[in-house]
Amino acid sequence: MGCTQSEISPQSTPHETPKKGCTDVLWLVIYIVFWILMLIVACISFIYGNPQRLINGFDSFGNTCGVKSNKQLMNNSLSGINTLDKKYLFFMDVKELRKSLKICVKECPNKKIESLDDIKQFYRQTGSNLCNYPVNVNTLPNSAELHNYYGPCPTLPVYESFPLLNRCFPKKAQDIATKVFKDFYELLNSWDTIEQMLSDLYSSWKEMIICIIVAFLCSLLMVSILHLLATFVSWIFMIIVSIVSVAGTALLWYTYHELRTKQRSFDGSFLAESLKNEKAFLWYSIIATVITVILLLLVWVMRSRVSFLAALFRETAHCLGSIPALFLQPIITFLFLVVFFAFWSTVVVCLATANYPGIPFMSNFFVNETANNIYQSGRPAEALNGISKDTFKSIEFSPMWIHSMWWMCLISLIWGSEFILGCQQMTIAGAVSHWYFRGENSHPSPVLYSIGKLLKYHLGSVAKGSFLITLFKIPRLILTYLHAKLSASADKGSECAKCGLKCGICCFYCLEKFIRYLNHNAYTIIAIERCHFCKAAGKAFSTIVNNALQVATINSIGDFILFLGKCIVTAVTGIVGLLLLKRNSDLHFFAVPTLVICIYSFFIAHCILSLYEMVVDSLFLCVCEDRNMNGVEGKWKSSRLAELGGHKISKVDDEADGAELQDLNEK
């Protein structure tokens, strides 16, 4: 690793010369050591994990359903059997899912079974044995003791089921008292609904691709407006958002009215889907109306406070026009995040299904040999007499040895993702500061220059900044989880405890947001002065406090204008998407594709226009730091942001500075 020095040096006022060297090397070492440990965990999970157990499901003896050769994981004759023709996981008692014995079956029950004779008949028709593996269902006598959550036969009645993720899932919710299934049933209403939603998403992929392209083009159009019409951009955005929000809301209400009043001869199933569309668009229309009213009120309040932001957008447009490669940063960051999340998800899935041979199997599968002997006896009904239910323990694939590694996985998820976002912020800050303080020998590509400096000198600072966010985010997530568990439990707990949890969540959330904002400004100072993270954070905080009014203006009104741009992209794309989807006669429930299109369009607009927010903050901090370090001889006088800071520039000086900047650009 090499050494470097400041982007600029003090010219007229005595300041401490920035030290040479790499920043926060210790934190880079800590980060590397952490990921070495995480890679060891990943290797163990890849070697001993079996994601197919999670996908196909596994029975109470460790056998993966639908697999020809299962490894015998314990000294038990029911472990390691061939389940190639048994693809579905069946629970002996759906009311006791945690305690129930699980076996692999050929087919899920396609009708309600109320007696042992029905089980025998189902076996003769389909070849699917709903009793435990060693039990010959044809020779079983009728006995109520056979039907238990621990087997050997399922509790009665057995409800009609359908395969969901290779699990037999009952259809009739009214006969089942379990809360989990009731909530799930209320959410989906029926498997037909979710199938139709997925089918509609698949059938509308062409329209969705068109709308994604439209959202991208609209986002670029917003950027072009910011670049070419920076003086009037605030008014343009406010007028456009008012028009498209009203038009989008009117289109939603018209669609709802059309669905409600259309007179045709529909069959029952189509009528049901029409009613679902009608209800969905009623809610869409109400929500859109509320959002439109709020936006119109905000536009009315802000109309007299945005005119002086012209200088801010002109300077930002000038910067982005000079560094067009910055527009690739959100795309590159998104790709890195996708790869990281895919790696992390694979590790977690493999870790959750891992079995380490060095650990006794009793710690992974709580097998009771007494239960196995009873199943293998010739007369299981008689053998069950006098046996306690405690003999039959729940056999779950729950490796005890990996529990300590979940914390490392959680930390790696948050720290890794925040590190990637921090690298993006450091790259943008470095490119903007290099462009601002450019000279005759400046690098022709500020983005490549910034990436090089990041990889060579500042990875430790990014690791430290991302760790601080992780330090406040994990406690907030833990408190959020505890609050959710407390609210969902039968014993709600005291109101004081819930209030305390909410206060803790709020405090950690505010601290996380403050650290996140401070980090971005600290990265800008690091890029300018090449100092360590703590010193840069202190200088950034001092600069923010000394320019509190300007910072508040940028972060309120400036971000509000950019938010209007995101709303414009979302509304325009939503209108185009709805008009396209209404022409597709193959769709049943086109409210879902409409919602997905709006979500994706807002995400695309956020990725592109949020770049403006980071560039604005970096530019303003460059101006403030230049003024603090170089006084009247600094380049800040030639910046349009000096107007926002209350520093008026004479016309003569402005023309001279403009000619000087033109000469530098030509060079």
XYZ file of C-alpha atoms in Angstrom:
667
model
C 0.000 0.000 0.000
C 1.382 3.377 -0.931
C 1.189 6.772 0.675
C -0.585 9.862 -0.474
C -1.149 13.455 0.451
C -3.962 15.951 0.464
C -5.958 16.862 -2.625
C -5.206 20.491 -1.752
C -2.892 22.210 0.647
C -3.422 25.416 2.637
C -2.513 28.511 0.680
C -3.054 31.597 2.755
C -4.107 30.602 6.231
C -1.956 28.538 8.598
C -3.437 25.064 8.898
C -2.019 21.732 9.914
C -0.612 19.928 6.884
C -2.404 16.628 6.326
C -0.347 13.561 7.167
C 0.731 11.138 4.493
C -0.203 7.493 4.645
C -3.077 5.050 4.498
C -6.083 5.789 6.674
C -7.409 3.493 9.442
C -5.206 0.504 8.589
C -6.137 -1.262 11.844
C -9.810 -1.353 10.882
C -8.943 -2.778 7.481
C -7.027 -5.579 9.216
C -9.998 -6.222 11.516
C -12.351 -6.319 8.535
C -10.118 -8.758 6.648
C -9.818 -11.038 9.712
C -13.599 -11.000 10.125
C -14.141 -12.072 6.522
C -11.509 -14.797 6.817
C -13.577 -16.231 9.671
C -16.731 -15.790 7.610
C -15.151 -17.640 4.681
C -14.284 -20.506 7.025
C -17.950 -20.649 8.069
C -18.947 -20.549 4.392
C -16.593 -23.426 3.522
C -17.997 -25.532 6.368
C -21.559 -24.805 5.272
C -20.772 -25.642 1.629
C -19.067 -28.915 2.580
C -21.579 -30.210 5.128
C -24.714 -28.357 4.044
C -27.489 -29.720 1.873
C -29.871 -27.024 0.604
C -32.033 -29.737 -0.928
C -33.232 -30.583 2.601
C -34.749 -27.123 2.824
C -36.212 -27.176 -0.680
C -37.619 -30.719 -0.680
C -38.237 -31.022 3.049
C -36.935 -33.751 5.356
C -38.732 -36.211 7.590
C -38.284 -36.840 11.287
C -35.478 -39.330 10.601
C -33.300 -36.963 8.539
C -34.341 -38.356 5.140
C -34.700 -35.786 2.373
C -37.886 -36.304 0.388
C -37.571 -37.174 -3.310
C -33.947 -38.408 -3.048
C -32.717 -41.834 -4.120
C -29.816 -42.184 -1.696
C -30.109 -40.570 1.732
C -27.110 -40.685 4.016
C -27.718 -42.618 7.224
C -27.204 -39.924 9.808
C -27.875 -42.098 12.849
C -28.001 -45.679 14.058
C -31.600 -46.125 13.001
C -33.129 -48.356 10.354
C -35.529 -45.585 9.265
C -32.627 -43.246 8.471
C -30.995 -43.427 5.052
C -33.930 -44.965 3.166
C -34.805 -44.405 -0.495
C -37.443 -41.662 -0.853
C -37.195 -41.101 -4.612
C -40.885 -41.876 -5.125
C -41.925 -39.974 -1.976
C -41.639 -36.316 -2.975
C -43.938 -34.635 -0.449
C -43.566 -34.036 3.276
C -46.590 -35.050 5.345
C -47.355 -34.075 8.973
C -49.112 -36.545 11.240
C -50.933 -33.689 12.976
C -51.229 -30.251 11.371
C -52.415 -28.808 14.701
C -49.109 -29.746 16.374
C -46.560 -28.865 13.711
C -43.628 -28.579 16.116
C -44.332 -31.927 17.789
C -45.751 -33.831 14.846
C -43.958 -36.768 13.267
C -43.054 -36.045 9.630
C -42.791 -38.611 6.852
C -42.330 -38.491 3.081
C -45.311 -39.614 0.995
C -45.988 -40.221 -2.695
C -49.084 -38.022 -2.871
C -50.812 -35.561 -0.582
C -54.370 -36.453 0.498
C -56.705 -35.273 -2.247
C -59.812 -35.657 -0.109
C -60.825 -35.515 3.526
C -59.975 -38.743 5.407
C -62.023 -39.502 8.529
C -61.194 -43.137 9.368
C -58.553 -45.837 9.082
C -60.600 -47.431 6.309
C -60.277 -44.186 4.326
C -56.492 -44.321 4.845
C -56.435 -47.893 3.518
C -58.594 -46.953 0.539
C -56.355 -43.948 -0.254
C -53.336 -46.287 -0.120
C -54.919 -48.760 -2.511
C -55.884 -45.997 -4.973
C -52.643 -44.000 -4.990
C -49.989 -46.200 -3.369
C -49.307 -43.406 -0.885
C -48.957 -44.668 2.705
C -49.929 -42.015 5.235
C -48.727 -44.155 8.164
C -45.114 -44.490 9.214
C -42.662 -46.341 6.937
C -42.456 -49.803 8.610
C -46.214 -50.031 9.204
C -48.255 -52.214 6.861
C -51.444 -50.204 6.639
C -53.487 -53.137 5.252
C -52.974 -55.253 8.392
C -53.663 -52.527 10.950
C -56.700 -53.043 13.209
C -59.062 -50.176 13.935
C -57.835 -48.493 17.091
C -58.015 -44.880 18.256
C -54.544 -45.203 19.787
C -52.984 -45.508 16.342
C -53.800 -41.904 15.456
C -51.437 -39.539 17.274
C -49.106 -36.711 16.432
C -46.234 -39.174 17.007
C -47.784 -41.828 14.741
C -47.818 -44.438 13.567
C -50.869 -43.071 11.703
C -52.071 -39.484 11.375
C -54.649 -37.890 13.627
C -58.152 -37.814 12.244
C -59.575 -36.178 10.318
C -56.850 -35.744 7.665
C -57.732 -32.684 5.636
C -57.632 -32.385 1.875
C -54.183 -31.031 0.987
C -52.217 -29.611 -1.905
C -48.402 -29.537 -2.392
C -46.903 -26.180 -1.399
C -43.102 -26.037 -1.554
C -43.133 -29.864 -1.484
C -45.141 -29.857 1.770
C -48.683 -31.183 2.099
C -50.694 -28.102 2.989
C -54.368 -28.426 4.056
C -57.010 -26.483 2.136
C -59.845 -26.141 4.629
C -59.098 -23.357 7.079
C -62.408 -23.441 8.928
C -61.649 -26.894 10.359
C -58.210 -25.945 11.674
C -57.611 -23.915 14.816
C -53.921 -23.151 14.385
C -53.183 -19.454 14.162
C -50.391 -19.779 11.623
C -52.537 -21.468 9.042
C -55.449 -19.128 9.707
C -53.309 -16.064 9.074
C -51.829 -17.663 5.981
C -55.250 -18.587 4.682
C -56.606 -15.096 5.242
C -53.652 -13.666 3.360
C -53.909 -15.878 0.300
C -57.627 -16.772 0.481
C -56.873 -19.776 -1.707
C -54.030 -21.298 -3.649
C -55.854 -20.365 -6.846
C -55.385 -16.690 -6.044
C -51.633 -16.892 -5.561
C -51.311 -19.067 -8.666
C -53.194 -16.479 -10.696
C -51.047 -13.662 -9.284
C -47.866 -15.469 -10.272
C -49.380 -16.329 -13.622
C -50.316 -12.687 -14.204
C -46.778 -11.573 -13.329
C -45.432 -14.094 -15.812
C -47.968 -13.143 -18.500
C -47.202 -9.433 -18.131
C -43.405 -9.709 -18.353
C -43.353 -7.831 -21.670
C -45.319 -4.915 -20.243
C -43.108 -4.896 -17.139
C -39.922 -4.762 -19.224
C -41.388 -1.902 -21.262
C -42.272 -0.042 -18.064
C -38.788 -0.586 -16.608
C -37.333 0.942 -19.778
C -39.831 3.807 -19.507
C -38.827 4.376 -15.871
C -35.146 4.436 -16.824
C -35.777 6.877 -19.682
C -37.936 9.102 -17.464
C -35.189 9.129 -14.836
C -32.675 10.175 -17.484
C -35.145 12.832 -18.622
C -35.297 14.158 -15.070
C -31.498 14.261 -15.021
C -31.512 16.098 -18.369
C -33.978 18.643 -17.015
C -31.760 19.112 -13.966
C -28.776 19.609 -16.256
C -30.253 21.786 -19.019
C -32.933 23.723 -17.150
C -31.352 24.003 -13.723
C -32.582 27.582 -13.248
C -36.245 26.586 -13.604
C -36.024 22.955 -12.469
C -37.856 23.541 -9.186
C -40.882 25.060 -10.900
C -40.822 22.473 -13.695
C -40.804 19.594 -11.222
C -43.602 21.090 -9.130
C -45.802 21.674 -12.194
C -45.153 18.215 -13.666
C -45.706 16.374 -10.381
C -48.993 18.219 -9.891
C -50.194 17.236 -13.365
C -49.117 13.588 -13.352
C -50.282 12.935 -9.793
C -53.744 14.283 -10.575
C -53.809 12.388 -13.890
C -52.665 9.138 -12.256
C -55.248 9.436 -9.493
C -57.983 10.173 -12.034
C -56.955 7.134 -14.080
C -57.111 4.901 -11.007
C -60.593 6.143 -10.103
C -61.713 5.681 -13.733
C -60.340 2.117 -13.724
C -62.203 1.397 -10.489
C -65.405 2.860 -11.925
C -64.945 0.812 -15.108
C -64.475 -2.412 -13.138
C -67.507 -1.669 -10.983
C -69.967 -0.727 -13.701
C -68.894 -2.985 -16.579
C -71.854 -5.147 -17.622
C -70.886 -8.494 -19.155
C -71.826 -12.120 -18.776
C -68.987 -13.529 -16.733
C -68.664 -16.976 -15.279
C -68.269 -17.292 -11.529
C -64.487 -17.547 -11.432
C -63.974 -14.509 -13.654
C -66.491 -12.557 -11.628
C -64.504 -13.361 -8.481
C -61.304 -12.039 -10.070
C -63.168 -8.934 -11.240
C -64.278 -8.276 -7.663
C -60.684 -8.681 -6.441
C -59.505 -6.185 -9.054
C -62.278 -3.812 -8.054
C -61.363 -3.953 -4.374
C -57.639 -3.572 -5.079
C -58.130 -0.536 -7.303
C -60.447 1.034 -4.761
C -57.602 0.953 -2.237
C -55.113 2.139 -4.883
C -57.382 5.079 -5.701
C -57.842 6.076 -2.060
C -54.104 5.888 -1.333
C -53.253 7.798 -4.529
C -55.781 10.502 -3.629
C -54.242 10.977 -0.185
C -50.718 11.124 -1.646
C -51.815 13.599 -4.321
C -53.429 15.904 -1.764
C -50.289 15.814 0.395
C -48.042 16.525 -2.603
C -50.206 19.446 -3.746
C -50.153 20.941 -0.252
C -46.360 20.576 -0.056
C -45.950 22.159 -3.492
C -48.153 25.072 -2.426
C -46.149 25.607 0.780
C -42.735 25.275 -0.917
C -43.502 27.341 -4.011
C -41.875 30.530 -2.636
C -38.814 28.851 -1.127
C -37.239 27.045 -4.042
C -36.189 29.798 -6.417
C -32.780 30.300 -4.760
C -31.891 26.609 -5.301
C -31.089 27.363 -8.954
C -27.397 27.857 -8.132
C -27.318 24.519 -6.338
C -28.750 22.576 -9.274
C -26.644 24.470 -11.832
C -23.418 23.538 -10.050
C -24.527 19.932 -9.561
C -25.510 19.651 -13.233
C -22.145 21.110 -14.222
C -20.350 18.536 -12.059
C -22.313 15.537 -13.361
C -21.974 16.792 -16.924
C -18.203 16.812 -16.464
C -18.176 13.351 -14.798
C -20.779 11.262 -16.698
C -19.181 8.052 -15.405
C -20.792 8.774 -12.027
C -24.117 7.572 -13.461
C -22.659 4.062 -13.614
C -22.021 3.990 -9.866
C -25.597 3.033 -8.801
C -25.627 0.205 -11.365
C -22.226 -1.129 -10.263
C -23.232 -0.905 -6.593
C -26.482 -2.728 -7.319
C -24.609 -5.563 -9.057
C -22.183 -5.887 -6.155
C -25.094 -6.008 -3.696
C -26.862 -8.686 -5.760
C -23.724 -10.846 -5.795
C -23.177 -10.300 -2.071
C -26.778 -11.125 -1.123
C -26.691 -14.235 -3.339
C -23.491 -15.408 -1.603
C -24.863 -14.646 1.852
C -28.175 -16.389 1.149
C -26.360 -19.479 -0.121
C -24.207 -19.599 3.009
C -27.228 -19.244 5.295
C -29.219 -21.941 3.478
C -26.271 -24.359 3.529
C -25.530 -23.535 7.165
C -29.138 -24.120 8.160
C -29.027 -27.606 6.637
C -25.478 -28.543 7.667
C -24.601 -31.672 9.626
C -21.102 -31.883 11.051
C -19.897 -35.508 11.294
C -17.677 -34.835 14.282
C -20.650 -33.933 16.463
C -22.718 -36.843 17.864
C -25.934 -37.327 15.923
C -27.977 -37.054 19.111
C -27.232 -33.322 19.050
C -28.712 -33.066 15.560
C -31.545 -35.599 15.590
C -33.344 -36.325 18.854
C -34.126 -39.923 18.000
C -35.727 -42.212 20.524
C -35.015 -45.870 19.787
C -38.035 -46.972 21.814
C -40.340 -45.296 19.317
C -38.556 -46.977 16.434
C -38.875 -50.392 18.050
C -42.614 -49.850 18.512
C -43.048 -48.953 14.823
C -41.186 -52.071 13.767
C -43.220 -54.377 15.994
C -45.840 -56.551 14.431
C -48.602 -55.167 16.639
C -48.052 -51.408 17.063
C -51.498 -50.816 18.551
C -50.825 -53.203 21.451
C -47.242 -52.011 21.851
C -48.434 -48.429 22.301
C -50.390 -49.365 25.427
C -48.664 -48.107 28.528
C -46.104 -46.042 26.623
C -45.862 -42.392 27.669
C -46.113 -39.660 25.061
C -42.801 -38.319 26.326
C -41.196 -41.361 24.693
C -41.856 -39.801 21.289
C -39.785 -36.659 21.089
C -39.896 -34.290 18.173
C -37.206 -35.246 15.685
C -35.968 -32.037 14.117
C -32.948 -31.271 11.983
C -31.534 -28.558 14.223
C -27.735 -28.656 14.461
C -26.718 -27.212 17.812
C -23.181 -26.429 16.665
C -24.222 -23.715 14.213
C -26.239 -21.581 16.638
C -23.172 -19.534 17.580
C -22.511 -18.786 13.899
C -25.825 -17.049 13.232
C -24.533 -13.905 14.914
C -21.567 -13.864 12.548
C -23.933 -14.264 9.597
C -26.082 -11.368 10.830
C -23.066 -9.113 11.338
C -21.650 -10.052 7.942
C -24.961 -9.213 6.252
C -25.154 -5.719 7.722
C -21.450 -4.891 7.778
C -20.887 -6.243 4.254
C -23.811 -4.393 2.669
C -22.946 -1.152 4.471
C -19.321 -1.535 3.376
C -20.402 -1.779 -0.280
C -22.602 1.315 0.080
C -19.750 3.103 1.866
C -17.390 2.328 -1.031
C -19.920 3.891 -3.399
C -20.130 7.023 -1.255
C -16.342 7.256 -0.998
C -16.004 6.866 -4.774
C -18.522 9.633 -5.440
C -16.981 11.919 -2.802
C -13.479 11.333 -4.173
C -14.546 11.957 -7.780
C -16.421 15.162 -6.894
C -13.583 16.527 -4.731
C -11.010 15.712 -7.435
C -13.163 17.484 -10.017
C -13.674 20.485 -7.754
C -9.963 20.907 -6.937
C -8.804 19.944 -10.434
C -5.610 21.447 -11.775
C -3.439 21.270 -14.832
C -2.164 17.783 -13.971
C -5.483 16.347 -12.824
C -6.518 12.824 -13.802
C -8.654 12.696 -16.972
C -11.158 10.345 -15.264
C -12.089 11.475 -11.734
C -14.076 8.265 -11.132
C -11.146 5.948 -11.942
C -8.869 8.192 -9.899
C -11.250 7.990 -6.941
C -11.592 4.194 -7.200
C -7.822 3.827 -7.286
C -7.371 5.993 -4.184
C -10.145 4.084 -2.405
C -8.594 0.679 -3.061
C -5.083 1.870 -2.222
C -5.616 4.075 0.816
C -9.127 4.362 2.253
C -10.690 0.884 2.594
C -9.938 1.002 6.337
C -11.922 4.220 6.753
C -14.891 2.730 4.905
C -14.666 -0.397 7.089
C -14.725 1.764 10.226
C -17.617 3.916 9.051
C -19.698 0.905 8.013
C -18.961 -0.785 11.353
C -20.362 2.213 13.241
C -23.637 1.875 11.321
C -23.654 -1.863 12.078
C -23.040 -1.107 15.749
C -26.287 0.863 15.979
C -28.329 -1.129 13.474
C -28.039 -4.544 15.143
C -29.410 -3.388 18.544
C -32.279 -1.680 16.717
C -33.104 -4.907 14.866
C -32.938 -6.891 18.115
C -35.276 -4.469 19.879
C -37.616 -4.511 16.874
C -37.699 -8.310 16.997
C -38.404 -8.307 20.750
C -41.200 -5.780 20.287
C -42.765 -7.884 17.514
C -42.558 -11.046 19.645
C -44.052 -9.243 22.629
C -46.907 -7.852 20.536
C -47.636 -11.250 18.968
C -47.563 -13.248 22.202
C -50.679 -14.049 24.185
C -49.255 -12.189 27.161
C -48.803 -8.730 25.681
C -46.652 -7.585 28.588
C -46.792 -4.246 30.318
C -47.328 -1.028 28.415
C -44.204 0.410 30.055
C -42.065 -2.373 28.552
C -43.543 -1.832 25.091
C -43.061 1.919 25.399
C -39.458 1.401 26.498
C -38.796 -0.847 23.508
C -40.311 1.711 21.137
C -38.186 4.479 22.642
C -35.069 2.326 22.293
C -35.901 1.522 18.672
C -36.481 5.211 17.930
C -33.203 6.264 19.578
C -31.130 3.697 17.723
C -32.882 4.611 14.468
C -32.023 8.295 14.931
C -28.416 7.453 15.832
C -28.128 5.223 12.770
C -29.441 7.981 10.478
C -27.090 10.540 12.050
C -24.047 8.258 11.675
C -25.024 7.451 8.084
C -25.241 11.153 7.176
C -22.036 11.969 9.060
C -20.212 9.104 7.330
C -20.915 10.501 3.876
C -19.570 13.917 4.852
C -16.585 12.326 6.595
C -15.758 10.426 3.400
C -15.691 13.733 1.543
C -13.222 15.198 4.077
C -11.092 12.044 3.825
C -11.030 12.380 0.038
C -9.987 16.029 0.333
C -7.457 15.942 3.188
C -6.445 12.245 3.409
C -6.978 12.170 7.171
C -8.283 9.374 9.392
C -11.984 8.720 9.867
C -12.426 10.187 13.360
C -10.619 13.403 12.477
C -12.587 13.684 9.235
C -15.877 13.081 11.060
C -14.999 15.836 13.556
C -14.208 18.304 10.771
C -17.360 17.338 8.879
C -19.497 17.821 11.979
C -17.892 21.216 12.635
C -18.532 22.284 9.048
C -22.161 21.146 9.228
C -22.724 23.062 12.482
C -21.076 26.244 11.135
C -23.261 26.103 8.019
C -26.390 24.735 9.679
C -28.793 27.012 7.768
C -27.422 26.104 4.337
C -27.265 22.399 5.237
C -30.872 22.469 6.441
C -31.901 24.150 3.200
C -30.166 21.551 1.039
C -31.459 18.580 3.037
C -35.049 19.813 3.180
C -35.995 21.795 0.102
C -33.305 20.361 -2.174
C -34.135 16.763 -1.311
C -37.837 17.584 -1.609
C -37.361 18.694 -5.225
C -35.488 15.477 -6.000
C -38.265 13.496 -4.277
C -40.735 15.176 -6.618
C -38.633 13.898 -9.503
C -38.944 10.331 -8.168
C -42.707 10.783 -7.825
C -42.921 11.990 -11.433
C -41.094 8.908 -12.718
C -43.283 6.588 -10.619
C -46.539 8.265 -11.682
C -45.692 8.387 -15.398
C -44.505 4.766 -15.434
C -47.560 3.665 -13.451
C -49.900 5.374 -15.922
C -48.148 3.792 -18.916
C -48.103 0.401 -17.202
C -51.795 0.508 -16.301
C -52.792 1.473 -19.839
C -50.698 -1.407 -21.241
C -51.993 -3.967 -18.739
C -55.632 -3.078 -19.399
C -55.106 -4.092 -23.025
C -53.817 -7.549 -22.042
C -56.839 -9.857 -22.063
C -54.858 -12.772 -20.586
C -54.576 -11.160 -17.152
C -56.931 -12.034 -14.295
C -55.645 -9.827 -11.472
C -53.716 -6.982 -13.105
C -53.636 -4.937 -9.886
C -50.561 -6.923 -8.775
C -48.443 -6.215 -11.918
C -49.427 -2.549 -11.610
C -48.131 -2.411 -8.033
C -44.907 -4.220 -8.977
C -44.314 -1.787 -11.849
C -44.729 1.225 -9.541
C -42.342 -0.243 -6.959
C -39.669 -0.991 -9.553
C -40.019 2.418 -11.193
C -39.603 4.225 -7.867
C -36.541 2.073 -7.090
C -34.960 2.921 -10.470
C -35.677 6.630 -10.022
C -34.293 6.506 -6.485
C -31.037 4.874 -7.636
C -30.455 7.512 -10.334
C -31.703 10.680 -8.634
C -30.159 9.829 -5.255
C -26.843 10.333 -7.011
C -27.764 14.012 -7.169
C -28.245 14.098 -3.405
C -24.766 12.689 -2.740
C -23.134 14.996 -5.297
C -24.899 18.038 -3.819
C -23.698 17.223 -0.294
C -20.140 16.554 -1.474
C -19.966 19.734 -3.537
C -21.248 21.918 -0.723
C -18.737 20.403 1.698
C -15.934 20.980 -0.829
C -16.902 24.651 -1.041
C -17.012 25.027 2.756
C -13.714 23.204 3.270
C -12.030 25.179 0.485
C -13.157 28.435 2.090
C -11.911 27.311 5.524
C -8.509 26.143 4.262
C -7.651 28.672 1.544
C -9.662 31.749 2.466
C -10.126 34.328 -0.281
C -7.609 32.586 -2.534
C -9.644 29.407 -2.756
C -11.649 28.188 -5.733
C -14.901 28.510 -3.836
C -15.347 32.069 -5.144
C -15.828 30.704 -8.646
C -18.422 28.184 -7.507
C -22.101 28.895 -7.916
C -22.646 27.388 -4.466
C -21.066 30.493 -2.970
C -24.401 32.224 -3.623
C -26.153 29.638 -1.441
C -23.676 30.335 1.331
C -24.488 34.039 1.263
C -21.262 35.153 -0.430
C -21.996 37.495 -3.284
C -19.579 37.526 -6.216
C -19.149 40.579 -8.366
C -19.861 40.339 -12.049
C -16.260 41.123 -12.977
C -14.933 38.428 -10.664
C -17.526 36.017 -11.928
C -16.505 36.610 -15.566
C -12.810 36.276 -14.717
C -13.377 33.091 -12.767
C -15.519 31.726 -15.578
C -12.767 32.416 -18.128
C -10.247 30.743 -15.835
C -12.439 27.659 -15.489
C -12.885 27.554 -19.271
C -9.119 27.610 -19.760
C -8.717 24.762 -17.259
C -11.336 22.705 -19.031
C -9.640 23.285 -22.391
C -6.344 22.109 -20.907
